[in-house]
Amino acid sequence: MKSAHEREQLIKDINVLLNQAYDSTLDEIYALLQKIEDEEQEEDLKAYELAKKSAEIDGSVSWEEAKKELKREIKKEVA
């Protein structure tokens, strides 16, 4: 992971190049970025579905259920 300064500099450098690029090149870059975004969303969805199935198989509880259980336990300790 890049530091905030490195990331900021990289974005500035990319912007300079984008401002110099031909329209057709910008279209290609946009299409590539969109493809990458779509692939990442698909991977995230697959990972979510896999984790959901794994939790069902393992008998794990969801995060929402875990938070509710934690709140119940806290209330018992306070009472």
PDB file of N, CA and C in Angstrom:
ATOM      1  N   MET A   1       0.835  -1.163   0.000  1.00  0.00           N
ATOM      2  CA  MET A   1       0.000   0.000   0.000  1.00  0.00           C
ATOM      3  C   MET A   1       0.883   1.230   0.000  1.00  0.00           C
ATOM      4  N   LYS A   2       0.512   2.176  -0.819  1.00  0.00           N
ATOM      5  CA  LYS A   2       1.296   3.403  -0.932  1.00  0.00           C
ATOM      6  C   LYS A   2       0.931   4.377   0.189  1.00  0.00           C
ATOM      7  N   SER A   3       1.899   5.222   0.540  1.00  0.00           N
ATOM      8  CA  SER A   3       1.605   6.251   1.531  1.00  0.00           C
ATOM      9  C   SER A   3       0.703   7.304   0.891  1.00  0.00           C
ATOM     10  N   ALA A   4       0.099   8.126   1.703  1.00  0.00           N
ATOM     11  CA  ALA A   4      -0.806   9.157   1.200  1.00  0.00           C
ATOM     12  C   ALA A   4      -0.064  10.097   0.241  1.00  0.00           C
ATOM     13  N   HIS A   5       1.164  10.427   0.576  1.00  0.00           N
ATOM     14  CA  HIS A   5       1.953  11.320  -0.275  1.00  0.00           C
ATOM     15  C   HIS A   5       2.277  10.656  -1.611  1.00  0.00           C
ATOM     16  N   GLU A   6       2.686   9.391  -1.578  1.00  0.00           N
ATOM     17  CA  GLU A   6       2.994   8.664  -2.816  1.00  0.00           C
ATOM     18  C   GLU A   6       1.756   8.560  -3.700  1.00  0.00           C
ATOM     19  N   ARG A   7       0.628   8.276  -3.078  1.00  0.00           N
ATOM     20  CA  ARG A   7      -0.634   8.154  -3.817  1.00  0.00           C
ATOM     21  C   ARG A   7      -1.011   9.485  -4.459  1.00  0.00           C
ATOM     22  N   GLU A   8      -0.889  10.553  -3.701  1.00  0.00           N
ATOM     23  CA  GLU A   8      -1.210  11.891  -4.209  1.00  0.00           C
ATOM     24  C   GLU A   8      -0.313  12.247  -5.394  1.00  0.00           C
ATOM     25  N   GLN A   9       0.971  11.957  -5.288  1.00  0.00           N
ATOM     26  CA  GLN A   9       1.905  12.257  -6.375  1.00  0.00           C
ATOM     27  C   GLN A   9       1.596  11.434  -7.613  1.00  0.00           C
ATOM     28  N   LEU A  10       1.268  10.171  -7.416  1.00  0.00           N
ATOM     29  CA  LEU A  10       0.925   9.298  -8.530  1.00  0.00           C
ATOM     30  C   LEU A  10      -0.321   9.814  -9.264  1.00  0.00           C
ATOM     31  N   ILE A  11      -1.305  10.234  -8.522  1.00  0.00           N
ATOM     32  CA  ILE A  11      -2.529  10.781  -9.123  1.00  0.00           C
ATOM     33  C   ILE A  11      -2.212  12.057  -9.909  1.00  0.00           C
ATOM     34  N   LYS A  12      -1.358  12.910  -9.364  1.00  0.00           N
ATOM     35  CA  LYS A  12      -0.962  14.121 -10.089  1.00  0.00           C
ATOM     36  C   LYS A  12      -0.256  13.769 -11.393  1.00  0.00           C
ATOM     37  N   ASP A  13       0.655  12.798 -11.317  1.00  0.00           N
ATOM     38  CA  ASP A  13       1.387  12.378 -12.518  1.00  0.00           C
ATOM     39  C   ASP A  13       0.437  11.787 -13.566  1.00  0.00           C
ATOM     40  N   ILE A  14      -0.510  11.000 -13.118  1.00  0.00           N
ATOM     41  CA  ILE A  14      -1.498  10.421 -14.036  1.00  0.00           C
ATOM     42  C   ILE A  14      -2.340  11.521 -14.668  1.00  0.00           C
ATOM     43  N   ASN A  15      -2.742  12.498 -13.875  1.00  0.00           N
ATOM     44  CA  ASN A  15      -3.550  13.600 -14.407  1.00  0.00           C
ATOM     45  C   ASN A  15      -2.811  14.384 -15.486  1.00  0.00           C
ATOM     46  N   VAL A  16      -1.515  14.587 -15.296  1.00  0.00           N
ATOM     47  CA  VAL A  16      -0.721  15.282 -16.314  1.00  0.00           C
ATOM     48  C   VAL A  16      -0.769  14.496 -17.624  1.00  0.00           C
ATOM     49  N   LEU A  17      -0.557  13.184 -17.526  1.00  0.00           N
ATOM     50  CA  LEU A  17      -0.583  12.347 -18.728  1.00  0.00           C
ATOM     51  C   LEU A  17      -1.976  12.294 -19.348  1.00  0.00           C
ATOM     52  N   LEU A  18      -3.007  12.224 -18.527  1.00  0.00           N
ATOM     53  CA  LEU A  18      -4.372  12.196 -19.048  1.00  0.00           C
ATOM     54  C   LEU A  18      -4.711  13.478 -19.801  1.00  0.00           C
ATOM     55  N   ASN A  19      -4.238  14.595 -19.285  1.00  0.00           N
ATOM     56  CA  ASN A  19      -4.509  15.876 -19.941  1.00  0.00           C
ATOM     57  C   ASN A  19      -3.795  16.001 -21.281  1.00  0.00           C
ATOM     58  N   GLN A  20      -2.751  15.200 -21.482  1.00  0.00           N
ATOM     59  CA  GLN A  20      -2.010  15.237 -22.733  1.00  0.00           C
ATOM     60  C   GLN A  20      -2.476  14.162 -23.725  1.00  0.00           C
ATOM     61  N   ALA A  21      -3.324  13.264 -23.270  1.00  0.00           N
ATOM     62  CA  ALA A  21      -3.704  12.100 -24.087  1.00  0.00           C
ATOM     63  C   ALA A  21      -4.742  12.474 -25.146  1.00  0.00           C
ATOM     64  N   TYR A  22      -4.745  11.698 -26.228  1.00  0.00           N
ATOM     65  CA  TYR A  22      -5.767  11.828 -27.264  1.00  0.00           C
ATOM     66  C   TYR A  22      -7.092  11.303 -26.726  1.00  0.00           C
ATOM     67  N   ASP A  23      -8.180  11.771 -27.322  1.00  0.00           N
ATOM     68  CA  ASP A  23      -9.507  11.325 -26.902  1.00  0.00           C
ATOM     69  C   ASP A  23      -9.662   9.814 -27.017  1.00  0.00           C
ATOM     70  N   SER A  24      -9.139   9.235 -28.078  1.00  0.00           N
ATOM     71  CA  SER A  24      -9.260   7.785 -28.253  1.00  0.00           C
ATOM     72  C   SER A  24      -8.522   7.037 -27.139  1.00  0.00           C
ATOM     73  N   THR A  25      -7.401   7.583 -26.725  1.00  0.00           N
ATOM     74  CA  THR A  25      -6.643   6.974 -25.636  1.00  0.00           C
ATOM     75  C   THR A  25      -7.426   7.079 -24.337  1.00  0.00           C
ATOM     76  N   LEU A  26      -8.073   8.224 -24.119  1.00  0.00           N
ATOM     77  CA  LEU A  26      -8.891   8.390 -22.918  1.00  0.00           C
ATOM     78  C   LEU A  26     -10.039   7.390 -22.900  1.00  0.00           C
ATOM     79  N   ASP A  27     -10.642   7.164 -24.058  1.00  0.00           N
ATOM     80  CA  ASP A  27     -11.720   6.177 -24.148  1.00  0.00           C
ATOM     81  C   ASP A  27     -11.218   4.782 -23.785  1.00  0.00           C
ATOM     82  N   GLU A  28     -10.026   4.444 -24.276  1.00  0.00           N
ATOM     83  CA  GLU A  28      -9.449   3.133 -23.973  1.00  0.00           C
ATOM     84  C   GLU A  28      -9.130   3.006 -22.489  1.00  0.00           C
ATOM     85  N   ILE A  29      -8.586   4.050 -21.909  1.00  0.00           N
ATOM     86  CA  ILE A  29      -8.254   4.032 -20.479  1.00  0.00           C
ATOM     87  C   ILE A  29      -9.521   3.882 -19.655  1.00  0.00           C
ATOM     88  N   TYR A  30     -10.551   4.614 -20.033  1.00  0.00           N
ATOM     89  CA  TYR A  30     -11.820   4.538 -19.308  1.00  0.00           C
ATOM     90  C   TYR A  30     -12.393   3.119 -19.390  1.00  0.00           C
ATOM     91  N   ALA A  31     -12.373   2.537 -20.577  1.00  0.00           N
ATOM     92  CA  ALA A  31     -12.896   1.184 -20.755  1.00  0.00           C
ATOM     93  C   ALA A  31     -12.109   0.178 -19.908  1.00  0.00           C
ATOM     94  N   LEU A  32     -10.797   0.341 -19.873  1.00  0.00           N
ATOM     95  CA  LEU A  32      -9.961  -0.551 -19.073  1.00  0.00           C
ATOM     96  C   LEU A  32     -10.265  -0.394 -17.580  1.00  0.00           C
ATOM     97  N   LEU A  33     -10.375   0.829 -17.116  1.00  0.00           N
ATOM     98  CA  LEU A  33     -10.691   1.061 -15.705  1.00  0.00           C
ATOM     99  C   LEU A  33     -12.067   0.497 -15.347  1.00  0.00           C
ATOM    100  N   GLN A  34     -13.013   0.647 -16.252  1.00  0.00           N
ATOM    101  CA  GLN A  34     -14.358   0.117 -16.021  1.00  0.00           C
ATOM    102  C   GLN A  34     -14.320  -1.410 -15.943  1.00  0.00           C
ATOM    103  N   LYS A  35     -13.524  -2.031 -16.816  1.00  0.00           N
ATOM    104  CA  LYS A  35     -13.389  -3.489 -16.811  1.00  0.00           C
ATOM    105  C   LYS A  35     -12.774  -3.957 -15.493  1.00  0.00           C
ATOM    106  N   ILE A  36     -11.754  -3.260 -15.035  1.00  0.00           N
ATOM    107  CA  ILE A  36     -11.113  -3.597 -13.764  1.00  0.00           C
ATOM    108  C   ILE A  36     -12.109  -3.472 -12.622  1.00  0.00           C
ATOM    109  N   GLU A  37     -12.883  -2.400 -12.612  1.00  0.00           N
ATOM    110  CA  GLU A  37     -13.891  -2.183 -11.573  1.00  0.00           C
ATOM    111  C   GLU A  37     -14.925  -3.307 -11.582  1.00  0.00           C
ATOM    112  N   ASP A  38     -15.398  -3.685 -12.758  1.00  0.00           N
ATOM    113  CA  ASP A  38     -16.382  -4.760 -12.880  1.00  0.00           C
ATOM    114  C   ASP A  38     -15.820  -6.085 -12.368  1.00  0.00           C
ATOM    115  N   GLU A  39     -14.569  -6.374 -12.706  1.00  0.00           N
ATOM    116  CA  GLU A  39     -13.931  -7.611 -12.254  1.00  0.00           C
ATOM    117  C   GLU A  39     -13.775  -7.617 -10.733  1.00  0.00           C
ATOM    118  N   GLU A  40     -13.408  -6.478 -10.152  1.00  0.00           N
ATOM    119  CA  GLU A  40     -13.257  -6.400  -8.702  1.00  0.00           C
ATOM    120  C   GLU A  40     -14.596  -6.598  -8.008  1.00  0.00           C
ATOM    121  N   GLN A  41     -15.655  -6.010  -8.565  1.00  0.00           N
ATOM    122  CA  GLN A  41     -16.985  -6.191  -7.978  1.00  0.00           C
ATOM    123  C   GLN A  41     -17.412  -7.650  -8.060  1.00  0.00           C
ATOM    124  N   GLU A  42     -17.117  -8.297  -9.168  1.00  0.00           N
ATOM    125  CA  GLU A  42     -17.459  -9.711  -9.335  1.00  0.00           C
ATOM    126  C   GLU A  42     -16.690 -10.568  -8.329  1.00  0.00           C
ATOM    127  N   GLU A  43     -15.406 -10.266  -8.139  1.00  0.00           N
ATOM    128  CA  GLU A  43     -14.598 -11.006  -7.168  1.00  0.00           C
ATOM    129  C   GLU A  43     -15.128 -10.792  -5.755  1.00  0.00           C
ATOM    130  N   ASP A  44     -15.507  -9.556  -5.431  1.00  0.00           N
ATOM    131  CA  ASP A  44     -16.069  -9.267  -4.113  1.00  0.00           C
ATOM    132  C   ASP A  44     -17.357 -10.045  -3.886  1.00  0.00           C
ATOM    133  N   LEU A  45     -18.210 -10.092  -4.904  1.00  0.00           N
ATOM    134  CA  LEU A  45     -19.461 -10.810  -4.787  1.00  0.00           C
ATOM    135  C   LEU A  45     -19.216 -12.307  -4.597  1.00  0.00           C
ATOM    136  N   LYS A  46     -18.263 -12.853  -5.354  1.00  0.00           N
ATOM    137  CA  LYS A  46     -17.927 -14.273  -5.198  1.00  0.00           C
ATOM    138  C   LYS A  46     -17.399 -14.554  -3.794  1.00  0.00           C
ATOM    139  N   ALA A  47     -16.538 -13.678  -3.286  1.00  0.00           N
ATOM    140  CA  ALA A  47     -15.987 -13.861  -1.944  1.00  0.00           C
ATOM    141  C   ALA A  47     -17.089 -13.780  -0.889  1.00  0.00           C
ATOM    142  N   TYR A  48     -18.028 -12.860  -1.083  1.00  0.00           N
ATOM    143  CA  TYR A  48     -19.147 -12.726  -0.152  1.00  0.00           C
ATOM    144  C   TYR A  48     -19.996 -13.995  -0.150  1.00  0.00           C
ATOM    145  N   GLU A  49     -20.336 -14.482  -1.339  1.00  0.00           N
ATOM    146  CA  GLU A  49     -21.155 -15.688  -1.451  1.00  0.00           C
ATOM    147  C   GLU A  49     -20.436 -16.888  -0.832  1.00  0.00           C
ATOM    148  N   LEU A  50     -19.134 -16.992  -1.061  1.00  0.00           N
ATOM    149  CA  LEU A  50     -18.352 -18.091  -0.499  1.00  0.00           C
ATOM    150  C   LEU A  50     -18.341 -18.017   1.026  1.00  0.00           C
ATOM    151  N   ALA A  51     -18.139 -16.829   1.563  1.00  0.00           N
ATOM    152  CA  ALA A  51     -18.134 -16.657   3.017  1.00  0.00           C
ATOM    153  C   ALA A  51     -19.506 -16.967   3.605  1.00  0.00           C
ATOM    154  N   LYS A  52     -20.544 -16.574   2.902  1.00  0.00           N
ATOM    155  CA  LYS A  52     -21.912 -16.837   3.362  1.00  0.00           C
ATOM    156  C   LYS A  52     -22.175 -18.344   3.405  1.00  0.00           C
ATOM    157  N   LYS A  53     -21.786 -19.049   2.341  1.00  0.00           N
ATOM    158  CA  LYS A  53     -21.967 -20.503   2.313  1.00  0.00           C
ATOM    159  C   LYS A  53     -21.136 -21.176   3.400  1.00  0.00           C
ATOM    160  N   SER A  54     -19.922 -20.699   3.576  1.00  0.00           N
ATOM    161  CA  SER A  54     -19.038 -21.268   4.585  1.00  0.00           C
ATOM    162  C   SER A  54     -19.635 -21.093   5.977  1.00  0.00           C
ATOM    163  N   ALA A  55     -20.210 -19.931   6.234  1.00  0.00           N
ATOM    164  CA  ALA A  55     -20.829 -19.672   7.535  1.00  0.00           C
ATOM    165  C   ALA A  55     -22.021 -20.588   7.750  1.00  0.00           C
ATOM    166  N   GLU A  56     -22.788 -20.837   6.701  1.00  0.00           N
ATOM    167  CA  GLU A  56     -23.943 -21.726   6.813  1.00  0.00           C
ATOM    168  C   GLU A  56     -23.489 -23.160   7.093  1.00  0.00           C
ATOM    169  N   ILE A  57     -22.438 -23.579   6.414  1.00  0.00           N
ATOM    170  CA  ILE A  57     -21.928 -24.941   6.591  1.00  0.00           C
ATOM    171  C   ILE A  57     -21.303 -25.113   7.971  1.00  0.00           C
ATOM    172  N   ASP A  58     -20.511 -24.121   8.385  1.00  0.00           N
ATOM    173  CA  ASP A  58     -19.807 -24.206   9.667  1.00  0.00           C
ATOM    174  C   ASP A  58     -20.702 -23.905  10.853  1.00  0.00           C
ATOM    175  N   GLY A  59     -21.879 -23.376  10.580  1.00  0.00           N
ATOM    176  CA  GLY A  59     -22.770 -23.001  11.677  1.00  0.00           C
ATOM    177  C   GLY A  59     -22.351 -21.692  12.320  1.00  0.00           C
ATOM    178  N   SER A  60     -21.546 -20.929  11.627  1.00  0.00           N
ATOM    179  CA  SER A  60     -21.122 -19.635  12.140  1.00  0.00           C
ATOM    180  C   SER A  60     -22.307 -18.683  12.175  1.00  0.00           C
ATOM    181  N   VAL A  61     -22.172 -17.645  12.962  1.00  0.00           N
ATOM    182  CA  VAL A  61     -23.225 -16.638  13.019  1.00  0.00           C
ATOM    183  C   VAL A  61     -22.821 -15.435  12.180  1.00  0.00           C
ATOM    184  N   SER A  62     -23.811 -14.714  11.704  1.00  0.00           N
ATOM    185  CA  SER A  62     -23.528 -13.512  10.925  1.00  0.00           C
ATOM    186  C   SER A  62     -23.030 -12.409  11.853  1.00  0.00           C
ATOM    187  N   TRP A  63     -22.459 -11.380  11.270  1.00  0.00           N
ATOM    188  CA  TRP A  63     -21.970 -10.253  12.050  1.00  0.00           C
ATOM    189  C   TRP A  63     -23.119  -9.593  12.797  1.00  0.00           C
ATOM    190  N   GLU A  64     -24.281  -9.468  12.146  1.00  0.00           N
ATOM    191  CA  GLU A  64     -25.439  -8.863  12.794  1.00  0.00           C
ATOM    192  C   GLU A  64     -25.856  -9.691  14.010  1.00  0.00           C
ATOM    193  N   GLU A  65     -25.899 -11.000  13.846  1.00  0.00           N
ATOM    194  CA  GLU A  65     -26.253 -11.869  14.959  1.00  0.00           C
ATOM    195  C   GLU A  65     -25.219 -11.766  16.073  1.00  0.00           C
ATOM    196  N   ALA A  66     -23.956 -11.676  15.708  1.00  0.00           N
ATOM    197  CA  ALA A  66     -22.887 -11.559  16.703  1.00  0.00           C
ATOM    198  C   ALA A  66     -23.018 -10.250  17.481  1.00  0.00           C
ATOM    199  N   LYS A  67     -23.341  -9.159  16.780  1.00  0.00           N
ATOM    200  CA  LYS A  67     -23.506  -7.870  17.467  1.00  0.00           C
ATOM    201  C   LYS A  67     -24.677  -7.931  18.434  1.00  0.00           C
ATOM    202  N   LYS A  68     -25.797  -8.558  18.019  1.00  0.00           N
ATOM    203  CA  LYS A  68     -26.958  -8.686  18.904  1.00  0.00           C
ATOM    204  C   LYS A  68     -26.606  -9.494  20.141  1.00  0.00           C
ATOM    205  N   GLU A  69     -25.876 -10.588  19.929  1.00  0.00           N
ATOM    206  CA  GLU A  69     -25.473 -11.432  21.052  1.00  0.00           C
ATOM    207  C   GLU A  69     -24.564 -10.665  22.002  1.00  0.00           C
ATOM    208  N   LEU A  70     -23.648  -9.895  21.459  1.00  0.00           N
ATOM    209  CA  LEU A  70     -22.744  -9.099  22.281  1.00  0.00           C
ATOM    210  C   LEU A  70     -23.525  -8.088  23.106  1.00  0.00           C
ATOM    211  N   LYS A  71     -24.511  -7.421  22.490  1.00  0.00           N
ATOM    212  CA  LYS A  71     -25.339  -6.455  23.226  1.00  0.00           C
ATOM    213  C   LYS A  71     -26.091  -7.131  24.369  1.00  0.00           C
ATOM    214  N   ARG A  72     -26.606  -8.347  24.110  1.00  0.00           N
ATOM    215  CA  ARG A  72     -27.318  -9.087  25.170  1.00  0.00           C
ATOM    216  C   ARG A  72     -26.383  -9.399  26.325  1.00  0.00           C
ATOM    217  N   GLU A  73     -25.162  -9.803  25.998  1.00  0.00           N
ATOM    218  CA  GLU A  73     -24.196 -10.131  27.031  1.00  0.00           C
ATOM    219  C   GLU A  73     -23.825  -8.900  27.842  1.00  0.00           C
ATOM    220  N   ILE A  74     -23.674  -7.771  27.187  1.00  0.00           N
ATOM    221  CA  ILE A  74     -23.334  -6.526  27.882  1.00  0.00           C
ATOM    222  C   ILE A  74     -24.463  -6.138  28.830  1.00  0.00           C
ATOM    223  N   LYS A  75     -25.702  -6.274  28.352  1.00  0.00           N
ATOM    224  CA  LYS A  75     -26.850  -5.943  29.200  1.00  0.00           C
ATOM    225  C   LYS A  75     -26.898  -6.852  30.422  1.00  0.00           C
ATOM    226  N   LYS A  76     -26.560  -8.137  30.258  1.00  0.00           N
ATOM    227  CA  LYS A  76     -26.552  -9.067  31.394  1.00  0.00           C
ATOM    228  C   LYS A  76     -25.511  -8.641  32.418  1.00  0.00           C
ATOM    229  N   GLU A  77     -24.334  -8.230  31.937  1.00  0.00           N
ATOM    230  CA  GLU A  77     -23.253  -7.835  32.847  1.00  0.00           C
ATOM    231  C   GLU A  77     -23.607  -6.558  33.593  1.00  0.00           C
ATOM    232  N   VAL A  78     -24.291  -5.633  32.936  1.00  0.00           N
ATOM    233  CA  VAL A  78     -24.657  -4.358  33.545  1.00  0.00           C
ATOM    234  C   VAL A  78     -25.757  -4.576  34.584  1.00  0.00           C
ATOM    235  N   ALA A  79     -26.671  -5.479  34.289  1.00  0.00           N
ATOM    236  CA  ALA A  79     -27.815  -5.725  35.183  1.00  0.00           C
ATOM    237  C   ALA A  79     -27.420  -6.492  36.387  1.00  0.00           C
TER     238      ALA A  79
END
